Structures are given as C-alpha cells and as structure tokens.
Coordinates of C-alpha atoms and ligand atoms in Angstrom, one line a residue:
M1 CA -6.8 -21.1 -6.9
T2 CA -7.7 -20.7 -10.6
F3 CA -5.3 -21.9 -13.2
D4 CA -3.2 -19.0 -14.3
P5 CA -0.8 -20.2 -16.9
S6 CA 2.5 -18.6 -17.8
L7 CA 3.1 -16.9 -21.1
E8 CA 4.9 -20.0 -22.3
Q9 CA 1.9 -22.2 -21.5
Q10 CA -0.8 -19.7 -22.5
D11 CA 0.6 -18.5 -25.8
P12 CA 3.6 -20.5 -27.1
E13 CA 3.6 -18.6 -30.3
M14 CA 4.0 -15.3 -28.6
Y15 CA 6.4 -16.8 -26.1
A16 CA 8.7 -17.9 -28.9
L17 CA 8.7 -14.4 -30.4
V18 CA 9.6 -12.8 -27.1
R19 CA 12.4 -15.4 -26.6
G20 CA 13.6 -14.8 -30.1
E21 CA 13.8 -11.0 -29.6
T22 CA 15.5 -11.5 -26.2
Q23 CA 18.2 -13.7 -27.8
R24 CA 18.6 -11.3 -30.7
Q25 CA 19.2 -8.5 -28.2
F26 CA 21.9 -10.6 -26.6
D27 CA 23.7 -11.7 -29.8
K28 CA 24.0 -8.3 -31.6
L29 CA 25.8 -5.1 -31.2
R30 CA 22.8 -2.9 -30.7
M31 CA 23.9 0.6 -31.8
I32 CA 20.6 2.4 -32.5
P33 CA 21.4 5.5 -30.4
S34 CA 17.8 5.8 -28.9
E35 CA 17.9 2.2 -27.6
N36 CA 19.3 0.6 -24.5
Y37 CA 18.9 -2.2 -22.0
A38 CA 16.6 -1.5 -19.1
S39 CA 17.6 -3.4 -15.9
R40 CA 15.8 -6.4 -14.6
A41 CA 14.4 -4.2 -11.7
V42 CA 12.9 -1.7 -14.2
Q43 CA 11.4 -4.5 -16.2
E44 CA 9.9 -6.2 -13.0
A45 CA 8.2 -2.9 -12.1
M46 CA 6.9 -2.6 -15.7
G47 CA 5.5 -6.1 -15.7
S48 CA 3.8 -5.9 -12.3
P49 CA 0.1 -5.8 -11.4
L50 CA 0.4 -2.0 -11.2
N51 CA -0.6 -2.4 -14.8
N52 CA -4.1 -3.2 -13.6
K53 CA -4.8 0.1 -11.8
Y54 CA -6.6 3.2 -13.0
S55 CA -5.4 6.5 -11.4
E56 CA -6.7 9.4 -13.3
G57 CA -5.6 12.7 -11.7
Y58 CA -2.5 13.4 -9.6
P59 CA -1.4 12.1 -6.1
R60 CA -4.1 12.8 -3.5
K61 CA -6.4 14.3 -6.2
R62 CA -7.7 11.1 -7.9
Y63 CA -11.0 10.3 -9.5
Y64 CA -10.9 6.6 -8.5
E65 CA -10.5 4.8 -5.2
G66 CA -7.8 2.4 -4.1
Q67 CA -4.8 4.7 -4.5
Q68 CA -3.1 3.6 -1.2
F69 CA 0.0 2.4 -3.1
V70 CA -0.3 4.3 -6.3
D71 CA 0.0 7.7 -4.7
P72 CA 3.4 6.8 -3.1
V73 CA 4.5 5.3 -6.4
E74 CA 3.9 8.5 -8.3
E75 CA 5.3 10.7 -5.5
L76 CA 8.5 8.6 -5.3
A77 CA 8.9 8.9 -9.1
Q78 CA 8.4 12.6 -9.0
S79 CA 10.7 13.2 -6.0
R80 CA 13.5 11.0 -7.4
I81 CA 13.3 12.7 -10.8
R82 CA 13.3 16.2 -9.2
S83 CA 16.4 15.4 -7.2
L84 CA 18.2 13.6 -10.1
F85 CA 17.8 16.6 -12.4
G86 CA 17.7 19.4 -9.8
V87 CA 14.3 20.8 -10.8
E88 CA 11.3 22.1 -8.9
H89 CA 8.6 20.1 -10.6
A90 CA 8.3 16.8 -12.5
N91 CA 5.3 15.4 -14.4
V92 CA 6.0 11.7 -14.8
Q93 CA 2.7 10.8 -16.5
P94 CA 3.4 11.4 -20.3
Y95 CA 3.0 8.0 -22.1
S96 CA 6.1 8.7 -24.2
G97 CA 8.3 11.5 -25.6
S98 CA 5.9 12.5 -28.4
P99 CA 2.9 13.0 -26.1
A100 CA 5.1 14.9 -23.7
N101 CA 5.9 17.4 -26.4
L102 CA 2.3 17.7 -27.6
A103 CA 1.3 18.4 -23.9
V104 CA 3.9 21.2 -23.7
L105 CA 2.5 22.8 -26.9
F106 CA -1.0 22.4 -25.6
A107 CA 0.0 24.1 -22.3
F108 CA 1.4 27.2 -24.0
C109 CA 0.0 27.5 -27.5
K110 CA -3.3 27.7 -29.4
A111 CA -3.8 26.0 -32.7
G112 CA -2.0 28.0 -35.4
D113 CA 0.4 29.7 -33.0
P114 CA 4.0 30.1 -34.2
I115 CA 6.6 27.6 -32.9
M116 CA 10.2 26.8 -33.9
G117 CA 12.5 23.8 -33.7
L118 CA 15.5 22.1 -35.4
G119 CA 14.4 20.8 -38.8
L120 CA 14.1 17.0 -39.2
P121 CA 16.7 16.9 -42.0
A122 CA 19.2 18.6 -39.7
G123 CA 18.7 16.2 -36.9
G124 CA 15.6 17.5 -35.2
H125 CA 12.5 15.5 -34.0
L126 CA 9.2 15.2 -35.8
T127 CA 7.4 16.6 -32.8
H128 CA 9.2 19.9 -32.9
G129 CA 6.9 21.1 -35.7
W130 CA 7.8 19.0 -38.7
S131 CA 5.1 19.1 -41.4
V132 CA 3.9 15.5 -41.2
S133 CA 3.5 15.6 -37.4
I134 CA 0.5 17.0 -35.7
T135 CA 2.9 19.6 -34.3
G136 CA 3.5 20.9 -37.8
A137 CA -0.1 20.5 -39.0
Y138 CA -1.7 22.3 -36.1
F139 CA 0.9 24.9 -35.3
N140 CA 2.7 27.4 -37.5
A141 CA 6.2 25.9 -37.4
R142 CA 9.5 27.3 -38.7
A143 CA 12.6 25.2 -38.7
Y144 CA 16.2 26.2 -38.1
G145 CA 19.1 24.2 -39.4
V146 CA 22.8 23.5 -39.2
R147 CA 25.6 25.3 -41.0
K148 CA 26.8 23.7 -44.3
D149 CA 30.5 23.8 -43.5
D150 CA 30.6 22.4 -39.9
H151 CA 27.1 21.0 -39.4
R152 CA 26.7 23.0 -36.2
I153 CA 23.6 24.9 -35.2
D154 CA 24.0 28.5 -36.3
M155 CA 22.8 30.7 -33.4
D156 CA 22.7 33.7 -35.6
E157 CA 20.2 31.9 -37.8
V158 CA 18.2 30.8 -34.7
R159 CA 18.0 34.4 -33.6
K160 CA 17.1 35.8 -37.0
I161 CA 14.2 33.3 -37.5
A162 CA 13.0 33.9 -33.9
E163 CA 12.9 37.6 -34.4
E164 CA 10.9 37.2 -37.7
H165 CA 8.6 34.4 -36.6
K166 CA 8.0 35.4 -33.0
P167 CA 7.5 31.8 -31.8
K168 CA 5.5 31.1 -28.6
V169 CA 7.7 28.0 -28.1
I170 CA 11.2 27.3 -29.2
F171 CA 12.4 23.7 -29.0
C172 CA 16.1 22.8 -28.7
G173 CA 17.2 19.2 -28.8
G174 CA 17.2 16.5 -31.5
T175 CA 17.6 12.9 -32.5
A176 CA 20.6 13.1 -34.8
Y177 CA 22.8 16.0 -33.6
P178 CA 26.2 14.7 -32.4
R179 CA 27.2 17.9 -30.7
L180 CA 26.6 19.7 -27.3
W181 CA 23.6 21.9 -27.0
D182 CA 24.3 25.5 -26.0
F183 CA 21.2 25.9 -23.7
A184 CA 22.3 29.3 -22.4
A185 CA 22.5 30.7 -26.0
F186 CA 19.0 29.4 -26.7
A187 CA 17.7 30.8 -23.5
E188 CA 19.0 34.3 -24.4
V189 CA 17.2 34.1 -27.8
A190 CA 14.0 32.8 -26.3
K191 CA 14.0 35.5 -23.6
S192 CA 14.6 38.3 -26.2
V193 CA 11.5 37.3 -28.2
G194 CA 9.3 36.3 -25.2
A195 CA 9.2 32.6 -26.1
I196 CA 9.0 29.6 -23.8
L197 CA 12.2 27.6 -24.3
V198 CA 11.7 23.8 -24.3
A199 CA 14.8 21.6 -24.1
D200 CA 13.9 18.2 -25.4
I201 CA 16.6 16.0 -23.9
A202 CA 15.0 12.6 -24.9
H203 CA 18.3 11.2 -26.3
I204 CA 20.7 12.7 -23.7
S205 CA 18.7 12.6 -20.4
G206 CA 21.0 9.9 -19.1
L207 CA 24.1 11.8 -20.0
V208 CA 22.6 14.9 -18.3
A209 CA 21.7 12.9 -15.2
G210 CA 25.2 11.4 -15.2
G211 CA 27.0 14.7 -15.7
A212 CA 28.3 13.8 -19.2
H213 CA 26.3 16.6 -21.0
P214 CA 25.6 20.1 -19.7
S215 CA 22.2 20.4 -18.1
P216 CA 19.5 22.7 -19.4
V217 CA 18.3 23.4 -15.9
G218 CA 18.4 27.1 -15.2
H219 CA 18.3 27.9 -18.9
A220 CA 15.2 26.1 -20.3
D221 CA 11.7 27.0 -19.0
V222 CA 10.6 23.4 -19.7
I223 CA 12.5 20.2 -20.2
S224 CA 10.8 17.3 -22.0
S225 CA 12.3 13.8 -22.3
T226 CA 11.7 10.2 -23.0
T227 CA 12.8 7.9 -20.2
H228 CA 14.0 4.8 -22.1
K229 CA 17.0 6.1 -24.1
T230 CA 20.3 6.9 -22.3
L231 CA 18.3 7.1 -19.0
R232 CA 17.7 3.3 -19.2
G233 CA 14.2 3.5 -17.8
P234 CA 10.8 2.3 -19.0
R235 CA 9.2 3.3 -22.3
G236 CA 7.8 6.7 -21.2
G237 CA 8.1 10.4 -21.1
M238 CA 8.4 13.2 -18.5
I239 CA 8.2 17.0 -18.3
L240 CA 10.4 19.0 -15.9
T241 CA 9.8 22.6 -15.1
R242 CA 9.7 25.4 -12.5
K243 CA 7.0 25.8 -9.9
D244 CA 5.4 28.7 -11.7
L245 CA 4.8 26.7 -14.9
A246 CA 3.8 23.5 -13.1
A247 CA 0.0 24.1 -13.2
P248 CA -0.3 24.6 -17.0
I249 CA 1.9 21.6 -17.7
D250 CA 0.0 19.3 -15.4
K251 CA -3.3 20.5 -16.8
A252 CA -2.1 19.9 -20.3
V253 CA -1.0 16.3 -19.6
F254 CA -4.2 15.4 -17.6
P255 CA -7.0 16.1 -18.5
G256 CA -5.7 17.9 -21.6
L257 CA -4.1 15.1 -23.5
Q258 CA -4.2 11.9 -21.6
G259 CA -6.5 9.7 -19.4
G260 CA -5.1 7.4 -16.7
P261 CA -1.4 7.4 -16.3
H262 CA 0.5 4.1 -16.7
V263 CA 1.2 3.3 -13.1
S264 CA 3.7 0.5 -13.9
Q265 CA 5.6 2.9 -16.1
M266 CA 5.8 5.5 -13.3
A267 CA 7.0 2.8 -10.9
A268 CA 9.7 1.7 -13.3
L269 CA 10.8 5.3 -13.8
A270 CA 11.3 5.7 -10.1
V271 CA 13.5 2.6 -10.1
A272 CA 15.5 3.9 -13.1
A273 CA 15.9 7.3 -11.3
K274 CA 17.3 5.5 -8.3
E275 CA 19.7 3.6 -10.5
A276 CA 20.7 6.8 -12.3
A277 CA 21.6 8.5 -9.0
T278 CA 24.4 6.1 -8.3
P279 CA 28.1 6.7 -8.8
E280 CA 28.1 3.7 -11.2
F281 CA 25.7 5.5 -13.5
K282 CA 27.9 8.6 -13.6
T283 CA 30.7 6.3 -14.7
Y284 CA 28.3 4.7 -17.3
A285 CA 27.3 8.1 -18.7
K286 CA 31.0 9.2 -19.1
R287 CA 31.9 5.9 -20.7
V288 CA 29.1 6.3 -23.3
V289 CA 30.7 9.5 -24.5
D290 CA 34.2 8.1 -24.2
N291 CA 33.1 5.1 -26.3
A292 CA 31.5 7.3 -28.9
K293 CA 34.6 9.5 -29.3
A294 CA 36.8 6.4 -29.5
L295 CA 34.6 4.9 -32.2
A296 CA 34.4 8.2 -34.1
S297 CA 38.2 8.3 -34.2
A298 CA 38.5 4.7 -35.3
L299 CA 36.0 5.2 -38.1
N300 CA 37.6 8.4 -39.1
D301 CA 40.9 6.6 -39.4
R302 CA 39.2 4.2 -41.9
G303 CA 38.0 7.1 -44.1
Y304 CA 34.5 7.5 -42.9
A305 CA 33.0 11.0 -43.2
L306 CA 31.5 11.9 -39.8
V307 CA 28.9 14.6 -39.8
S308 CA 30.3 17.6 -37.9
G309 CA 33.7 15.8 -37.9
G310 CA 33.0 13.7 -34.8
T311 CA 30.9 13.7 -31.7
D312 CA 30.5 15.2 -28.2
N313 CA 27.7 12.9 -27.1
H314 CA 26.5 9.3 -27.5
L315 CA 25.8 9.3 -31.3
L316 CA 27.6 9.4 -34.6
L317 CA 26.1 10.3 -38.0
I318 CA 28.1 9.0 -41.0
D319 CA 27.8 10.3 -44.6
L320 CA 28.5 7.2 -46.7
T321 CA 28.6 9.0 -50.1
N322 CA 32.4 8.6 -50.4
K323 CA 32.0 4.8 -49.7
N324 CA 29.7 4.4 -52.7
V325 CA 26.9 2.8 -50.6
T326 CA 23.5 4.2 -49.6
G327 CA 22.5 4.4 -46.0
K328 CA 19.8 1.8 -46.4
R329 CA 22.0 -0.7 -48.2
A330 CA 24.7 -0.2 -45.5
A331 CA 22.2 -0.5 -42.7
K332 CA 20.9 -3.8 -44.1
A333 CA 24.4 -5.2 -44.6
L334 CA 25.4 -4.2 -41.1
D335 CA 22.3 -5.8 -39.6
A336 CA 23.2 -9.0 -41.4
A337 CA 26.7 -8.7 -39.8
G338 CA 25.2 -8.4 -36.3
I339 CA 25.5 -4.6 -36.0
E340 CA 22.2 -3.0 -35.6
L341 CA 21.8 0.7 -36.5
N342 CA 19.5 2.9 -38.7
Y343 CA 19.8 4.6 -42.0
N344 CA 19.5 8.4 -41.6
S345 CA 19.5 11.6 -43.6
V346 CA 22.6 13.7 -43.3
P347 CA 22.4 17.5 -43.4
F348 CA 21.7 18.8 -46.9
D349 CA 21.2 15.2 -48.1
P350 CA 20.5 15.1 -51.8
R351 CA 18.7 11.7 -51.3
K352 CA 15.2 11.0 -50.1
P353 CA 14.5 10.4 -46.3
F354 CA 13.4 6.8 -47.1
D355 CA 16.7 6.1 -48.9
P356 CA 19.2 8.6 -47.5
S357 CA 23.0 9.0 -47.7
G358 CA 23.9 8.1 -44.1
V359 CA 23.6 5.9 -41.1
R360 CA 23.2 6.9 -37.4
L361 CA 24.7 4.8 -34.6
G362 CA 25.5 5.2 -30.9
T363 CA 27.1 3.7 -27.8
P364 CA 24.4 3.7 -25.0
A365 CA 23.4 0.0 -25.3
I366 CA 26.8 -1.5 -25.9
T367 CA 28.2 0.6 -23.0
S368 CA 25.4 -0.9 -20.8
R369 CA 27.0 -4.3 -21.6
G370 CA 30.4 -3.2 -20.4
L371 CA 32.2 -2.4 -23.7
G372 CA 34.8 0.2 -23.3
P373 CA 37.0 2.4 -25.5
E374 CA 39.5 -0.5 -25.8
H375 CA 36.8 -2.4 -27.8
M376 CA 35.9 0.4 -30.2
G377 CA 38.7 -0.6 -32.6
H378 CA 37.1 -4.0 -33.0
V379 CA 33.7 -2.5 -33.5
A380 CA 35.1 -0.1 -36.2
E381 CA 36.8 -3.1 -37.9
W382 CA 33.6 -5.2 -38.1
F383 CA 31.7 -2.1 -39.2
D384 CA 34.2 -1.5 -42.0
D385 CA 34.3 -5.2 -43.0
A386 CA 30.5 -5.3 -43.2
I387 CA 30.3 -2.1 -45.4
K388 CA 33.0 -3.6 -47.7
S389 CA 31.1 -6.9 -47.8
E390 CA 27.7 -5.4 -48.7
G391 CA 25.9 -8.0 -51.0
D392 CA 28.1 -10.9 -49.8
E393 CA 25.7 -12.7 -47.5
A394 CA 28.3 -15.4 -46.5
K395 CA 30.9 -12.9 -45.4
L396 CA 28.3 -10.9 -43.5
G397 CA 27.2 -14.1 -41.7
T398 CA 30.9 -14.7 -40.7
I399 CA 31.1 -11.2 -39.2
A400 CA 27.8 -11.8 -37.3
A401 CA 29.2 -15.0 -35.9
A402 CA 32.3 -13.2 -34.7
V403 CA 30.2 -10.4 -33.1
K404 CA 28.1 -13.0 -31.4
G405 CA 31.1 -14.9 -30.0
F406 CA 32.6 -11.6 -28.8
L407 CA 29.4 -10.5 -27.0
K408 CA 29.1 -13.8 -25.0
D409 CA 31.5 -12.3 -22.4
F410 CA 29.4 -9.2 -21.9
P411 CA 26.2 -9.7 -19.9
A412 CA 23.3 -7.6 -20.9
P413 CA 21.3 -5.9 -18.1
G414 CA 17.8 -7.3 -17.9
I415 CA 18.4 -10.2 -20.1
A416 CA 18.4 -13.8 -18.8
L417 CA 18.7 -16.6 -21.3
Ligands
PLP501 C1 12.8 9.8 -29.2 C2 12.4 11.2 -29.2 C3 11.1 11.7 -29.0 C4 9.9 10.8 -29.0 O1 9.8 9.8 -28.2 P1 8.8 8.6 -28.3 O2 8.9 8.0 -27.0 O3 9.3 7.8 -29.5 O4 7.5 9.2 -28.6 C5 10.9 13.1 -28.9 N1 12.0 13.9 -29.0 C6 13.2 13.5 -29.2 C7 14.3 14.5 -29.3 C8 13.5 12.2 -29.3 O5 14.7 11.8 -29.6

C-alpha cells in the first residue's frame, strides 16, 4: 500500500485552518440566514471518492464508462427530491444557485430578451437580472420593488411592469425578504403576460420541504434553489419543474452551461433529501420560523426597527438608523461579540450597498443546534449589548465569552471537536 497521509500529516497549515474554522463554527451564534450546519452524513458523502468520477450526461445516457454506482446515485437524488417537493422532474446537477438560475434563463430566453425580478435593494438576488450580474448584462431586466410604507411586494406594481415589459421570465424569490411569497398571485401575472414563472426558493427550500412556508408547486412553472441553506444539504443547486419543461431545462444545464456534474454533491443532496423527509425535519422547519418570530418580537421590544415590522420566515432585516450605528459597524461589533451576521441594505436605503443602514440575520443555523424560542430573549439581549458596546473591544470580548459558554450545551450537527 502506498503512503496516503491524512490532511493533518500532508498539510498541517491547511489542517490548522480547517480546525480553526470548525471551532469558530462551534463557538459562535451563526446567524447569517443563508448558512446552516450540514449533517455528518451529508459531509461524508461530499468528502467521498465520488469526487473522483466524471459523469457528463444524465443517468443511462453518459459519455464516460464506469457509471455503475453513479447512475443510481443521481437517480436516488432525483427521486428523493421529486417526492420531497411533490414535483414531476428534478435536475440535481447545477453546481450552485447562481448557475441554476443562469441555466433557467438559457432554457427560455435569448440574449437581450426581457426578464423581471425583485430588485437587489429590495431584497432580490443578483441573478434575477441585477445590472452587475451576467443576468442583467445579457438580458433586458426590469426590477420590481417593495412598498415604502409596509416593505411588502406590491402586486399591482408587478402586474404593471409585467404588462409594459412583457418579460419572457419572471423571477419571484429573494435573499432579504422577510415575508411570505404569494406564488399564486405571481402565477396569475405570469400567465396573463405569457411569461415563465420561476420561483427561486434558495433561502426557503427547507421551510417549504418542512411545511413551514407555502409551496410554489402548482403555481410556478420552474423552481430553482440552492441546497445548502435551510435545506441543510451540500453546497449546490437544483431545478424542479413539470414533465413538459424538463427537456429544455436539462439541455440548458448540460451541455448548455455545465460539464460533468459533481457526483459527491448529488450524493450528499440525496442524503439531505432523506433527512428532510423525516418528522424531525418538519419540527425543525417550524421551529426556525418560531425562533425568528420570537427574536423579532424581543428585538422589537428593545426598540429595533424591523423591515416590514417583523418576519414570516427565517430571516430578519433591521434598519439601524434609529440606533445611530451603520450596518457595517454593527456587523463588525456583533462579530467580535460572537454573533455572526451580515450588513445589508434596507429598502430605500440612502446609504451605499458597501456601507448600508441595516443588518440581516436569521435562525436556520442556531435552530439546527437546538436553540428554541425560550432562548431568543438571551440572543436579543446579547445583540443589544453588542450594539451598545460598539467600539468597546473589551466589552465585546466579554459578550463573546458568554455566547461561547452558552453554546457549549448545544451540539452542532456535523461538527466533532
Ligand atoms: C443564495 C441564493 C442564490 C445563489 O446561490 P449560490 O449558491 O450562492 O450561487 C440564488 N438565489 C437566491 C434567492 C439566493 O438566496
């Protein structure tokens, strides 16, 4: 046998970095709403020799030999995802959420065609046609927004823009929208202008799978998603659709946009789909939302201005203008205090995206560790203390130590120290 050293032996420098990050993920309240803890089983599948295999094509229609185990891997991922979401067709090959959206556009549009999505400043995603994205540069994109008074999507505006712009594709879904999506209302608009409706459920796919957010199935023509956010799977993407749209979607993913699929990622997605089909995951999804609502109410009591007044899902957006601190300064203070989140624009933000007025946070990862609504008062207190201690490194360090001590009792899925 040849000497095949472990990571620790082969590359101590990288091993130390991985160890450091693993410890950091254990010690902090991880509240970036797009992040989570993938289970040990998911990580094992990701880190397996499936990594070594090339499998261009689809099951039973490959270009390379040796697919005896890969075909069942991909078929298992497809069938578990189909039954989890109740859809006719699942493409599990997109490398991540952004390529999934680009593939959808490639399937239904030519360069320069009109498309529509929620604007980035209102909580939309770059890949829904924002100017700096390829989806904004190569397609003729118009954005809809949210209302100034209640920060909700204005379906009258959506309809008006759709009628003027005649988009081929309408995206609904976002990254910083704390309210439920009315998929039926979007479907009606899309139908009336002959557009393909794409529900991008990247953030909420775990909530949809667990029954804690209404499903777009039956309303959207196509559903795109990441697999690593509330779904707790591997880094990856997927596209769900009806039988009649399966062919153009599959062709757009391969050979349209991608080469060989990441087999380890598809295997890990199959594992995550099995986990997400359990009663425990239903409880998890509901608890993510319960925690977000409890946290919203505790922060509201402390005078924080929540965009839209609260949340219906896993995330909160806070406008810090009344607290006299910018989003970036707050995010850095919170990070030093052991609470990890991101600075974020708020709707109609007068400040620049790189130094905006708000922060965005969510409950998917802390709920995976077993925190419940009874703990959200604590979290709000640490949050508030950290904001008030901005600039006082010693005080922030004290809060971080308290957070770390508290989290010792909450095992993190997939993390062994
Ligand atoms: C995260 C996200 C994406 C992009 O996913 P990546 O895996 O980061 O490429 C796309 N759409 C929405 C709505 C997202 O939240």
